[in-house]
mmCIF file of C-alpha atoms in Angstrom:
data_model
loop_
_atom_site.group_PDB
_atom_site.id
_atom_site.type_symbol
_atom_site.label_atom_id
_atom_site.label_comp_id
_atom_site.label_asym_id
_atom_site.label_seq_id
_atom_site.Cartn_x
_atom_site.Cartn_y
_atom_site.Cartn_z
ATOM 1 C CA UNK A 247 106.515 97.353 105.567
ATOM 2 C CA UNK A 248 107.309 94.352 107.886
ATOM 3 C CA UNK A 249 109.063 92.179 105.183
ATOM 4 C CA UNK A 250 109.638 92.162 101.505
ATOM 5 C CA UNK A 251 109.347 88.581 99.444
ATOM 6 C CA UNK A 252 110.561 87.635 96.327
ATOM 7 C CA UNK A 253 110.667 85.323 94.300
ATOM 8 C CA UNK A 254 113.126 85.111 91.367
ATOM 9 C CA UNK A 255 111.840 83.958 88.120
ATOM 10 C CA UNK A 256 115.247 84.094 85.968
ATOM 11 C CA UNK A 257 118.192 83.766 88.533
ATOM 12 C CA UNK A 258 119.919 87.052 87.765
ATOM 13 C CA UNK A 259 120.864 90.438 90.305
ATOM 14 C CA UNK A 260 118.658 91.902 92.391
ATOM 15 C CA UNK A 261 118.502 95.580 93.212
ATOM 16 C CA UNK A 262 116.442 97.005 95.276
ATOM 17 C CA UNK A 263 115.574 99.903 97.805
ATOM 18 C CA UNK A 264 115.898 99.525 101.561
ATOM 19 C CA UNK A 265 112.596 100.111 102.851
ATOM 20 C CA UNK A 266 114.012 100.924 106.333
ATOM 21 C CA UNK A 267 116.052 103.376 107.575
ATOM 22 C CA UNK A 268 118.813 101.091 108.799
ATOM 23 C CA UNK A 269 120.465 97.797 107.763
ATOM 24 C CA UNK A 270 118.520 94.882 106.717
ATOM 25 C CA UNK A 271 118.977 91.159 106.245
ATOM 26 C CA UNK A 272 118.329 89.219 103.092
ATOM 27 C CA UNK A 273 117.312 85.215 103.606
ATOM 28 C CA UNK A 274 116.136 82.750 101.405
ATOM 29 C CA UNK A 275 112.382 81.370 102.004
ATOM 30 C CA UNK A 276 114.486 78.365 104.105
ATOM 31 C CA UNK A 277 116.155 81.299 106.259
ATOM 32 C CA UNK A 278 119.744 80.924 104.907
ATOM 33 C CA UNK A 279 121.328 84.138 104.771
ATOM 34 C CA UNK A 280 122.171 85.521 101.395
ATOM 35 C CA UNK A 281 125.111 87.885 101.054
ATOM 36 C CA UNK A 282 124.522 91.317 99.705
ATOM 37 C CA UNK A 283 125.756 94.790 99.509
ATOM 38 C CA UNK A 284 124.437 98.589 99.191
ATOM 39 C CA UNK A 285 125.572 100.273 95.860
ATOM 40 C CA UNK A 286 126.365 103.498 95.459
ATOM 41 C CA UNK A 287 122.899 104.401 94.474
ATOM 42 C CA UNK A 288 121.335 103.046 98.217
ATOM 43 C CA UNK A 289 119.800 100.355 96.300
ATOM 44 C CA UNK A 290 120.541 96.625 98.029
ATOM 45 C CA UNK A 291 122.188 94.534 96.153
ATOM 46 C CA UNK A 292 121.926 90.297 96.108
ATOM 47 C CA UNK A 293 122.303 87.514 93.237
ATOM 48 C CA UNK A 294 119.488 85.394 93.140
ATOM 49 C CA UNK A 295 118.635 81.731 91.905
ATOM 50 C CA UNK A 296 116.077 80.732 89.642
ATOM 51 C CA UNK A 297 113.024 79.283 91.316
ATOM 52 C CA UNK A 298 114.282 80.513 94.847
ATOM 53 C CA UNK A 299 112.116 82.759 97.401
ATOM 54 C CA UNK A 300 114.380 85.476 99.740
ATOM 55 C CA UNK A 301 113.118 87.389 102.546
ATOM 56 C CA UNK A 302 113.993 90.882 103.378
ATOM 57 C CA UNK A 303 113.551 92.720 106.797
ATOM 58 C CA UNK A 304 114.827 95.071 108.923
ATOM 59 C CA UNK A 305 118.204 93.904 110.745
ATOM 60 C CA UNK A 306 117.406 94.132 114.771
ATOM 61 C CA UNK A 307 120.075 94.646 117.076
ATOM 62 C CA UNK A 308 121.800 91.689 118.841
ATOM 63 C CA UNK A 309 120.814 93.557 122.406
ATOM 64 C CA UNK A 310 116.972 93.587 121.616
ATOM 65 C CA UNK A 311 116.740 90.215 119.371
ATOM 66 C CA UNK A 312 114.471 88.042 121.507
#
């Protein structure tokens, strides 16, 4: 898995596993960056609007980020 896409349909929380096996950003389709959080479950956590897009992918280091 490269990225994940979604697109929220109602506007509410959205919880989901990390596909990757460190940190990860969350964006919105126009690549502003969404806060989120990891629950105690490992699922990532992010509140969504209705009729919005976000993009998830793997966080890459600051020293390897082209």
């Amino acid at each position: 898995v490269q990225t994940v896409e979604i697109l929220s349909r109602r506007g509410e929380e959205c919880r989901i596993r990390n596909p990757w096996p460190g940190p990860c950003r969350v964006t919105t389709s126009q690549g502003k960056p969404v806060p989120h959080s990891v629950d105690d479950g490992g699922l990532l956590v992010f509140q969504t609007e209705r009729g919005v897009g976000y993009r998830i992918e793997p966080k890459v280091p600051a020293e390897v980020a082209p």
